[in-house]
Coordinates of C-alpha atoms in Angstrom, one line a residue:
X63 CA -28.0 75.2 223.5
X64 CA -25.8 74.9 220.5
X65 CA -24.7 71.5 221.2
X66 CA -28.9 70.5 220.7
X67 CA -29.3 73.0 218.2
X68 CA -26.8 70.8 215.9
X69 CA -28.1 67.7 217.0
X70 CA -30.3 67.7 213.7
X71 CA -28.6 68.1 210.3
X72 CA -25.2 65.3 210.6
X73 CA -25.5 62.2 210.2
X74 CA -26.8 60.6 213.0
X75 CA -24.2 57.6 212.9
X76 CA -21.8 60.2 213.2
X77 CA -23.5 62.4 216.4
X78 CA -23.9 58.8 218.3
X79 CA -20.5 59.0 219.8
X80 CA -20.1 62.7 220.4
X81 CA -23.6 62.5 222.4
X82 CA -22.8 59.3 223.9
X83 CA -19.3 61.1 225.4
X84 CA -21.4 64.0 226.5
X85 CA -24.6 62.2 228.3
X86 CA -22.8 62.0 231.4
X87 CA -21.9 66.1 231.6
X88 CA -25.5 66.8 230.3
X89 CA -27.0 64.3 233.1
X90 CA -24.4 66.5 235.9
X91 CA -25.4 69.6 234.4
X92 CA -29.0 69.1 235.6
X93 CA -27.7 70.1 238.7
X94 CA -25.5 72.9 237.8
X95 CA -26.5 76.8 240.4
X96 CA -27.6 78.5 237.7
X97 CA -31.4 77.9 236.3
X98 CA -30.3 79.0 232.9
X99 CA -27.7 76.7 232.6
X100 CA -30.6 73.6 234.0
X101 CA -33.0 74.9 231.4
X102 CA -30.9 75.0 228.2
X103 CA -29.6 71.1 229.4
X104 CA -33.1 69.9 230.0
X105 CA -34.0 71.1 226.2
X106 CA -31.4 69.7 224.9
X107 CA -31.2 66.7 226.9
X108 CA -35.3 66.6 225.2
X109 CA -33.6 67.0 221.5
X110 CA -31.4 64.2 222.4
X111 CA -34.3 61.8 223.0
X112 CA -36.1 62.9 220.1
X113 CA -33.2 63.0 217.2
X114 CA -30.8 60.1 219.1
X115 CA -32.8 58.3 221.3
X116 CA -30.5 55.8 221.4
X117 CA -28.2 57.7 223.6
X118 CA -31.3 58.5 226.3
X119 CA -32.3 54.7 226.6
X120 CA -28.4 53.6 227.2
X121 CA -28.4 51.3 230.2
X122 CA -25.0 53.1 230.9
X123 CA -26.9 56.2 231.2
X124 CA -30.5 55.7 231.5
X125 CA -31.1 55.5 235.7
X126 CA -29.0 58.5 236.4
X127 CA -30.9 60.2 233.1
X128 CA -33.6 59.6 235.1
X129 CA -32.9 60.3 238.5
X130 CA -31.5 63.6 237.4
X131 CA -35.4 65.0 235.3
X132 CA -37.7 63.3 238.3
X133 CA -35.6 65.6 240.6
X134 CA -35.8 69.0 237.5
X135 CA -39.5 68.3 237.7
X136 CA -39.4 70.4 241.2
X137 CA -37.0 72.8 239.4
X138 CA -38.5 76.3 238.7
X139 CA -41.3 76.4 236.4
X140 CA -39.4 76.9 233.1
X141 CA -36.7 73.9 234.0
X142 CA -39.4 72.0 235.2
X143 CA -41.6 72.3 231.7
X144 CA -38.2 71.0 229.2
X145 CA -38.0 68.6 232.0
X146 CA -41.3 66.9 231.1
X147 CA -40.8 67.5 227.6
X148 CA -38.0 65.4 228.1
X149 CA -39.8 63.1 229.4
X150 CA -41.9 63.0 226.4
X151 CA -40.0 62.1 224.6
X152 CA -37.9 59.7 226.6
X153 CA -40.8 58.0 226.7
X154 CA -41.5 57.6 223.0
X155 CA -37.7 56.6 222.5
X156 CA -38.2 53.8 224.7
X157 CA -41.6 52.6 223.4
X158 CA -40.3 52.8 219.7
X159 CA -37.2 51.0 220.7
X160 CA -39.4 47.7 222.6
X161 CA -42.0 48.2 219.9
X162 CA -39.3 47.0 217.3
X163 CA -39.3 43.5 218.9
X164 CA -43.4 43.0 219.5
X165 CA -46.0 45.7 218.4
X166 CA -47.2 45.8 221.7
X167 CA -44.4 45.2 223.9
X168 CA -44.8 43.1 227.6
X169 CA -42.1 45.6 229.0
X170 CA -39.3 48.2 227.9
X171 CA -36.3 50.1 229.4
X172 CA -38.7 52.4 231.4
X173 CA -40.6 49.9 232.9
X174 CA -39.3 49.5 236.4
X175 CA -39.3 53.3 237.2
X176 CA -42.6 54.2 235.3
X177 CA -44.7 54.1 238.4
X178 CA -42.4 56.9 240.0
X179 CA -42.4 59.0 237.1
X180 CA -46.4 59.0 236.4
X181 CA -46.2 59.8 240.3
X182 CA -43.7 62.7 239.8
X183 CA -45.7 63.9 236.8
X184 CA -49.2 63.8 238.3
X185 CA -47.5 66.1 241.0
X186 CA -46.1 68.4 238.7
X187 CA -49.5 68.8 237.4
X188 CA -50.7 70.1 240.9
X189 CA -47.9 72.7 241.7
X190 CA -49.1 75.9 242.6
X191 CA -47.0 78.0 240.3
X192 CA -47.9 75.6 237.5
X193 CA -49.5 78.2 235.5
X194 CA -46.3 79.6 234.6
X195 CA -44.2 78.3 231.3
X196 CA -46.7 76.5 230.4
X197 CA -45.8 74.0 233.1
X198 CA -49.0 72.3 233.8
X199 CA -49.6 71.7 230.5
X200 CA -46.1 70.2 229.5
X201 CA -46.8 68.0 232.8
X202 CA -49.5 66.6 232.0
X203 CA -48.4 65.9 227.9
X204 CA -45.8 64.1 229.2
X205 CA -48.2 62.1 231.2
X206 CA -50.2 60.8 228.0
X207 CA -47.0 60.3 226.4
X208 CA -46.5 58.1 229.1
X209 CA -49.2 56.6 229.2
X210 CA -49.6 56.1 225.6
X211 CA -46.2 54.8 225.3
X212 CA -46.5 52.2 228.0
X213 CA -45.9 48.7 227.8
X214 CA -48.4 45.5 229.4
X215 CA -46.9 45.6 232.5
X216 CA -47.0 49.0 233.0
X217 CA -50.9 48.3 233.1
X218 CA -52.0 48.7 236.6
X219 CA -50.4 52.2 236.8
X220 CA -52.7 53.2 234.0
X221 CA -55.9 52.2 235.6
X222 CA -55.0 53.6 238.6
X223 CA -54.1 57.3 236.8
X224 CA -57.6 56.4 234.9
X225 CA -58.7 56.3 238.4
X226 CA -56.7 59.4 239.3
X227 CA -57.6 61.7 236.2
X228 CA -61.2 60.9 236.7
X229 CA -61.2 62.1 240.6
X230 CA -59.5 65.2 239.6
X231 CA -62.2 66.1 237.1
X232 CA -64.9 65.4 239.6
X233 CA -63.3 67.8 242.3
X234 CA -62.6 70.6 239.4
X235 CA -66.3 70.5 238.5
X236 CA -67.4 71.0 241.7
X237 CA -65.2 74.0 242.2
X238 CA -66.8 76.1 239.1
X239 CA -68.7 78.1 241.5
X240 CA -65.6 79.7 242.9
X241 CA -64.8 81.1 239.8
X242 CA -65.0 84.8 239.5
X243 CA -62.7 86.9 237.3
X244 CA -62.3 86.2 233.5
X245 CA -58.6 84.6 234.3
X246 CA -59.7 82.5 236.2
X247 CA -62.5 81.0 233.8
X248 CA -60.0 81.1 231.2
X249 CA -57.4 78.6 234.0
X250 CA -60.2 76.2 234.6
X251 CA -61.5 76.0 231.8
X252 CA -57.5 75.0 230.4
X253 CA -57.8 72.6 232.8
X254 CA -60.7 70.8 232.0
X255 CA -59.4 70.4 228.8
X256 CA -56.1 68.9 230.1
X257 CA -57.8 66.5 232.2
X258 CA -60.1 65.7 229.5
X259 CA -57.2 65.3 226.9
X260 CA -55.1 62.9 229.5
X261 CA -58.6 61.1 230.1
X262 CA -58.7 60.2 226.1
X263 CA -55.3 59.4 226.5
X264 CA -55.9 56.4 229.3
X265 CA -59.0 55.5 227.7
X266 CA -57.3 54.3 224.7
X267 CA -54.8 52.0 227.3
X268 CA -57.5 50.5 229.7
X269 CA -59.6 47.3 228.5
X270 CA -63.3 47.9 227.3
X271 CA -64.0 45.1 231.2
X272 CA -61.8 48.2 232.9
X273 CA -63.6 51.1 231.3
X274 CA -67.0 49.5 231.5
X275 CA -66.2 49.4 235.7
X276 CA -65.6 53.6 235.7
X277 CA -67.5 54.3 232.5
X278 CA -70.9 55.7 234.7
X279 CA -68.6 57.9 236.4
X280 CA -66.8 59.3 233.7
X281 CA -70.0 60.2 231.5
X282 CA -71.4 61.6 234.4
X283 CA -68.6 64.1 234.7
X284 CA -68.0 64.5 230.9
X285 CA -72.0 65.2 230.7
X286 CA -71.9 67.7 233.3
X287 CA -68.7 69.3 232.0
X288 CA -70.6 70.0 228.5
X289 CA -74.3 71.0 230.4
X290 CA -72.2 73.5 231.8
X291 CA -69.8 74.7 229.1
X292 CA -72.6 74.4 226.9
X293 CA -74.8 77.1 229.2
X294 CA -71.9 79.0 230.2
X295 CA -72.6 82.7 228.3
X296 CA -69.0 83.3 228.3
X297 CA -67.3 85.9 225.5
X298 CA -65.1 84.7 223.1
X299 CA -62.1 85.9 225.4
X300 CA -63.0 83.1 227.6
X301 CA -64.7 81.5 225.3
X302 CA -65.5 77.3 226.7
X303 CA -65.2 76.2 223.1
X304 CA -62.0 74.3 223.8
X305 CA -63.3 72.5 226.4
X306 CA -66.7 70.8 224.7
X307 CA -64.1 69.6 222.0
X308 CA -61.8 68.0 224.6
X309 CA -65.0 66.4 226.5
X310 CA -66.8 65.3 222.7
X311 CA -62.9 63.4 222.2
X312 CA -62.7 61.9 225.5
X313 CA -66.3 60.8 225.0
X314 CA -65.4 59.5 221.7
X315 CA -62.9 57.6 223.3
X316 CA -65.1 56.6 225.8
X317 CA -67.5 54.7 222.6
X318 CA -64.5 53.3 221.4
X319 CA -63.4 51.5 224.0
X320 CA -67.2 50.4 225.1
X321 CA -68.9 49.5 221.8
X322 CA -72.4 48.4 222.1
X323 CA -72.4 49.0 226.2
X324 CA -72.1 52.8 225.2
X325 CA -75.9 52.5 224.2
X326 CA -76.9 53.2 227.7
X327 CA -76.1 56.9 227.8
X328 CA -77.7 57.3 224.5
X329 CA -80.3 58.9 226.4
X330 CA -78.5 61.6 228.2
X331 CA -75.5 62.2 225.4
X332 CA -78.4 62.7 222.0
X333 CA -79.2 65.8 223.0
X334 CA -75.7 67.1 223.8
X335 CA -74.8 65.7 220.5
X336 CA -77.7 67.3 218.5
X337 CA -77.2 70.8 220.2
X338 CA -72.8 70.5 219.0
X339 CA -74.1 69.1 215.6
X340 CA -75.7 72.4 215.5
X341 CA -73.2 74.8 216.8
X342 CA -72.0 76.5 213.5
X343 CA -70.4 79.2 215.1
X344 CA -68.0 76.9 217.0
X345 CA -66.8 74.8 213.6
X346 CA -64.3 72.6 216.1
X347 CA -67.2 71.3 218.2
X348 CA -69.2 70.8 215.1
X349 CA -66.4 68.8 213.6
X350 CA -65.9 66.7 216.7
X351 CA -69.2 65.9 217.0
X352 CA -69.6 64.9 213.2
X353 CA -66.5 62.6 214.3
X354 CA -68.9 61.5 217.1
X355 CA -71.7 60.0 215.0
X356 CA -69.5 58.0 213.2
X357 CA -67.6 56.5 216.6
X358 CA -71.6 55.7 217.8
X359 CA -72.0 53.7 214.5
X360 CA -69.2 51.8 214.7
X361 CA -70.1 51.4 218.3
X362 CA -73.3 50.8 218.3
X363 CA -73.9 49.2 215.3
X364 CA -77.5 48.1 214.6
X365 CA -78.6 50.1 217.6
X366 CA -78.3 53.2 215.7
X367 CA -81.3 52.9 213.9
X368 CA -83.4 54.5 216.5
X369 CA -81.2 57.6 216.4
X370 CA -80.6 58.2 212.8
X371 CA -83.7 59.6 211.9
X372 CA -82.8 62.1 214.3
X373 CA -79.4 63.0 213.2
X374 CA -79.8 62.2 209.1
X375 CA -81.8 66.0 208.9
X376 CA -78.9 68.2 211.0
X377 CA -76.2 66.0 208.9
X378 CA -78.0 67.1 205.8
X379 CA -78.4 70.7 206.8
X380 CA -74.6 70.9 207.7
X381 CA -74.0 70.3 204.0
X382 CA -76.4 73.0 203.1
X383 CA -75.4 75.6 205.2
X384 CA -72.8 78.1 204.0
X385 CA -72.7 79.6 207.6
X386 CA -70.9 76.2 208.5
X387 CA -66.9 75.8 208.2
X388 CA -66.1 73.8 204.7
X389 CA -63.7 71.6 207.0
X390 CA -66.6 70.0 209.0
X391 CA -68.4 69.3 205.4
X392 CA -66.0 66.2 204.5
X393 CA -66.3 64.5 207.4
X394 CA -70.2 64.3 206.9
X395 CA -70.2 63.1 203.4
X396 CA -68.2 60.2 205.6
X397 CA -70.4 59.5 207.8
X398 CA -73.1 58.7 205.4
X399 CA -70.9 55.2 205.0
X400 CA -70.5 54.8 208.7
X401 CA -74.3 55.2 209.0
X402 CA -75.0 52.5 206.3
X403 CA -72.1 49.9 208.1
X404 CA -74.2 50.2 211.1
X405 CA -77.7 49.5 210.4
X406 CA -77.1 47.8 207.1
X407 CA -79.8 47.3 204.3
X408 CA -82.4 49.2 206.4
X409 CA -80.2 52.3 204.8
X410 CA -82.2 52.0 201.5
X411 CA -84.5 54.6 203.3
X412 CA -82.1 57.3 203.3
X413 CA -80.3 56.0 199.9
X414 CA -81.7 58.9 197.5
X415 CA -80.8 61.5 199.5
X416 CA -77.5 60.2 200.4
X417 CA -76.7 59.8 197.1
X418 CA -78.1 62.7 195.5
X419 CA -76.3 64.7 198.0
X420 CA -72.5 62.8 197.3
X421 CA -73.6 63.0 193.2
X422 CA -73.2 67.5 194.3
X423 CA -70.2 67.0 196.4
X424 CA -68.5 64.4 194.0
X425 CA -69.3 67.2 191.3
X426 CA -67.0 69.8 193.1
X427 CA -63.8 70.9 191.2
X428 CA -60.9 73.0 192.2
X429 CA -59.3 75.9 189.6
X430 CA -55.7 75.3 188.3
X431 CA -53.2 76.7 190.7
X432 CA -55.6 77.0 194.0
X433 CA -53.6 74.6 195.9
X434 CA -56.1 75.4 199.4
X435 CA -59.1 74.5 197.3
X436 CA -57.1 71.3 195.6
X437 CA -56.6 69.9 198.9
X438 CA -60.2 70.6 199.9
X439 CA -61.7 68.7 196.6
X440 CA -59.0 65.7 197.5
X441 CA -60.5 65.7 200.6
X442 CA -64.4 66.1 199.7
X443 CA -63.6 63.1 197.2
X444 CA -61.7 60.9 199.5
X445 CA -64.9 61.2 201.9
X446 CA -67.3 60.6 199.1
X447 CA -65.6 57.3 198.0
X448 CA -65.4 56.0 202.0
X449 CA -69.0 56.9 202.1
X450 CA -70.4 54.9 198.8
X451 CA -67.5 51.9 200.5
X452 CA -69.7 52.2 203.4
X453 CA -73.2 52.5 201.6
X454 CA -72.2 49.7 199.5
X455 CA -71.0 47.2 201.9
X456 CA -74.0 48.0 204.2
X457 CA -77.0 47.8 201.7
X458 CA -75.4 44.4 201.3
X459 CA -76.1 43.3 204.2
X460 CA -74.2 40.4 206.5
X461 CA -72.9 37.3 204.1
X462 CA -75.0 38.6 201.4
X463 CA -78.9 38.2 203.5
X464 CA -81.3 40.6 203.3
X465 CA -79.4 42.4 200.9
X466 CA -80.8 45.8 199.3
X467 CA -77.6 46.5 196.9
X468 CA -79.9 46.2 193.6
X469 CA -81.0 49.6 194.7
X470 CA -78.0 51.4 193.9
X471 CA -77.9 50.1 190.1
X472 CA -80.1 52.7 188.6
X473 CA -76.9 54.7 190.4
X474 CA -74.0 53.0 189.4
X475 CA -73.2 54.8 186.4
X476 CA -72.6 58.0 187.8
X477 CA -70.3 56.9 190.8
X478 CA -68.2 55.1 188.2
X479 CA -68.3 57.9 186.2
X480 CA -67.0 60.0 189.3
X481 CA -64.3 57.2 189.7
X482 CA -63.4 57.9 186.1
X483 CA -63.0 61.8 187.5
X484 CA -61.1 60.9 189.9
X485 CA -58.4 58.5 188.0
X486 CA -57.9 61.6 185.3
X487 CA -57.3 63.8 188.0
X488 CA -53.5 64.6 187.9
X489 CA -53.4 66.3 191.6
X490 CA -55.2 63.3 193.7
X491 CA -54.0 62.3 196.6
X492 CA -52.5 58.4 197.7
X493 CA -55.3 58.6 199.7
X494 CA -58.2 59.6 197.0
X495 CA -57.0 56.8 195.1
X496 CA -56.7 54.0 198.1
X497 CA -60.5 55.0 198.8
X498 CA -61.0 54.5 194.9
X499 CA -59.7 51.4 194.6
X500 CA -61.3 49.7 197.5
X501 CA -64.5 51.2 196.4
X502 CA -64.1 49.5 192.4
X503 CA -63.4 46.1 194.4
X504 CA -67.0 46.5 197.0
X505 CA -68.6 47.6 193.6
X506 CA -66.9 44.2 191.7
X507 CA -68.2 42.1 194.6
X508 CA -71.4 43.7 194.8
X509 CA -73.3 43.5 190.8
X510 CA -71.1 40.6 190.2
X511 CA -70.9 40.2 185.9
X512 CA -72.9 43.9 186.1
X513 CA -69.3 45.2 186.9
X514 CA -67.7 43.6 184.3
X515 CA -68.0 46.7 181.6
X516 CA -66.4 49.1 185.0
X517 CA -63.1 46.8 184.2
X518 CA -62.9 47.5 180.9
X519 CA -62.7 51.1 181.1
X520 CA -58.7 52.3 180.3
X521 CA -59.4 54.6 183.4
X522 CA -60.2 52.2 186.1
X523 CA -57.3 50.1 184.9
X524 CA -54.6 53.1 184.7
X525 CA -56.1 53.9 188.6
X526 CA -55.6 50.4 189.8
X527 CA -52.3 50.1 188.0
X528 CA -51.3 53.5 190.1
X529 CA -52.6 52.0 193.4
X530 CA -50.6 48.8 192.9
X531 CA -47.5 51.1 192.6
X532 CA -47.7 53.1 195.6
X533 CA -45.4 53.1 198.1
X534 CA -48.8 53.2 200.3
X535 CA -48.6 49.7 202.2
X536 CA -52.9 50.0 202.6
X537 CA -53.0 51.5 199.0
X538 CA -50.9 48.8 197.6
X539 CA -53.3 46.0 199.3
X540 CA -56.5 47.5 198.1
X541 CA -55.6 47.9 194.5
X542 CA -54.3 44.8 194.1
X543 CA -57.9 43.0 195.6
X544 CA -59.7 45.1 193.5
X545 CA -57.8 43.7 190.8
X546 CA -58.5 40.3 191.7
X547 CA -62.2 40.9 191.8
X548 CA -62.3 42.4 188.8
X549 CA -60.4 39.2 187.0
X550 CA -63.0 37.1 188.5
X551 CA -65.8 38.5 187.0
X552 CA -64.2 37.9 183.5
X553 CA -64.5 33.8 183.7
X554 CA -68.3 34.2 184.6
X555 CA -68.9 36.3 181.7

């Protein structure tokens, strides 16, 4: 334990050769009678993939490394769970390390013996005693690591765990009626959300052709799982909370990965989504299905129209309610953008009360010193900009056709005046001001010579001059467009 406990503070050049020369008695230590002796090794065998990965991923070392954790995954339950967070992050090591050559790699260090692993880890996750230390759940977080950490030809193993993870949640959900006691609720419904959680994770790895095969399956089972967490009456002792988040994500992922095939379920997933939109008391759900309407309008696109008369009202009285968590409040003001990307100059109907209703959140200030309520207002600000991006770009319409931009004139003045807020605030985040300087360069491209006073304001120019010299690589980019933009509206003059 103190050899991993030191592992981070010294120069790492200077550790490489004292862990190198001590891999081999760490990797025969896994085996060594006494439990306490395997569990302390397994950590710090974990810290050694984490701080030095280099040592982990050693051809010299690597199949005997790996040998010796498949075989600690049977170990007792508190081995076994630093055995898979080893794996973890043995796993990220030897992504990282292949990603450095491509950014997605064809194969890495791990490939040959992946398929054993996943195998090994997927058992872990059924072991009887796997309730204890937190073993079930370190199994099966080592599985997404995995899986999110896999190369291309690691492929086929991930649709068939897909395949895997998705039978496992069909045969949980049938087994809710056995459960009795207020433990055991509290059990399943953990492992809902661990199969829903791993889902998401080998979502995000299978194609959108792959998905689209299973996808009928998997809402079925994700619809089910939130019918009946939705219904469920429980206390907040066992309270199923946690596991309509985890099934919103995986759903979420689920969009993602379909796009405009996702329309389908539309049907069947609205009212879900209306009835979490609306769950105040549970701010998380909420949150993640605020989240959720902006996947479906970058899914969906143009098909959102339909919907958005629907969900425009509960948006707008999430904003209004003080019952509702301030965290979920940003991602709203968001989502106003998203909703104008998607169905494009048909927004103008919804424009005045979109904007009147960024014009009171853009009008929020924090008091000197309040560092919670600074990072709030950053926040609020950051999702007002994205939103009049989004409401900009979409009233525009495709290559310029159809476009309904000239409504937001009579409103210009006061979001470039709330630009001008922004650039004087001392305590703005990189990220405030990357939102603000792609937002000057959609405003530049949008009135044309009508943005030409914007870029003579000291203000706007001190804020692009600050986004050109952050260290922010996205930052960076957007300021310096802007800029452009803004040059070539001089000319025209």
């Amino acid at each position: 334990m103190a050899f991993g406990s030191i592992l981070e503070g010294p120069d790492p050049d200077k550790m490489k050769p004292v862990v190198a020369e001590a891999m081999p008695s760490l990797i025969t230590l896994l085996k060594d009678h006494s439990p306490a002796v395997r569990d302390t090794v397994a950590w710090t065998i974990g810290r050694v993939c984490e701080l030095l990965p280099e040592a982990a991923i050693n051809p010299t070392f690597l199949v005997p490394l790996v040998e010796g954790l498949v075989v600690g995954l049977d170990d007792v339950p508190r081995v076994a769970a630093n055995v898979a967070w080893a794996f973890s992050s043995l796993a990220e090591a030897a992504y990282d390390e292949a990603a450095q050559q491509a950014d997605e790699p064809d194969t890495y260090c791990l490939s040959s013996v992946f398929s054993p692993i996943v195998e090994k880890l997927l058992a872990t996750t059924g072991r009887a005693d796997g309730n204890l230390n937190n073993l079930r759940s370190a199994a099966y977080e080592a599985l997404m690591e995995l899986i999110k950490n896999s190369p291309k030809d690691c492929y086929e193993v991930v649709k068939r765990t897909t395949e895997i993870i998705l039978e496992r949640l069909q045969t949980i959900l049938q087994m809710e009626s056995q459960v009795n006691s207020s433990s055991d609720r509290v059990q399943f419904n953990d492992l809902q959300s661990l199969l829903c959680a791993t889902l998401q994770s080998v979502l995000k790895k299978v194609t959108g052709e792959d998905a689209l095969q299973i996808s009928d399956l998997i809402m079925q089972a994700l619809l089910q799982m939130l019918h009946s967490s939705g219904n469920s009456g429980s206390t907040s002792q066992t309270s199923s909370g946690g596991v309509q988040e985890d099934a919103m994500l995986a759903i979420s992922a689920l969009i993602e990965k379909l796009g405009a095939h996702f329309v389908k379920y539309m049907g069947a997933f609205k009212p879900i989504l209306i009835q979490s939109l609306n769950n105040s008391a549970d701010y998380q759900v909420c949150f993640v299905a605020v989240n959720c309407v902006g996947d479906l309008c970058r899914g969906l696109g143009l098909q959102m129209r339909e919907h958005v008369n629907d969900l425009m009202p509960i948006l707008l009285k999430i904003l209004g309610d003080d019952k509702v968590d301030r965290t979920v409040k940003p991602g709203v003001l968001s989502v106003f953008g998203d909703i104008a990307l998607a169905i494009g100059p048909e927004f103008a109907v919804y424009l005045p009360i979109a904007v009147s209703t960024l014009e009171q959140a853009s009008n929020v200030t924090a008091p000197k010193g309040d560092y919670d309520m600074i990072d709030y207002v950053n926040e609020l600000r950051e999702n007002c900009l994205e939103a009049y991006t989004g409401i900009v770009q979409g009233l525009k319409g495709e290559n310029g056709s159809q476009s309904n931009v000239e409504l937001l004139i009579p409103h210009a003045q006061k979001v470039v005046s709330f630009i001008e807020v922004v650039s004087a605030d001392v305590e703005r985040t990189d990220g405030v001001t990357c939102a603000a300087c792609g937002l000057i360069g959609d405003l530049a491209m949008a009135f044309g010579a009508q943005a030409i006073p914007m870029s003579e304001k000291e203000s706007i120019t001190a804020l692009l001059t600050a986004g050109r010299r952050s260290k922010n690589s996205k930052t960076k980019t957007l300021a310096v467009w802007a800029t452009k933009e803004l040059r070539k509206l001089k000319p025209a003059s």
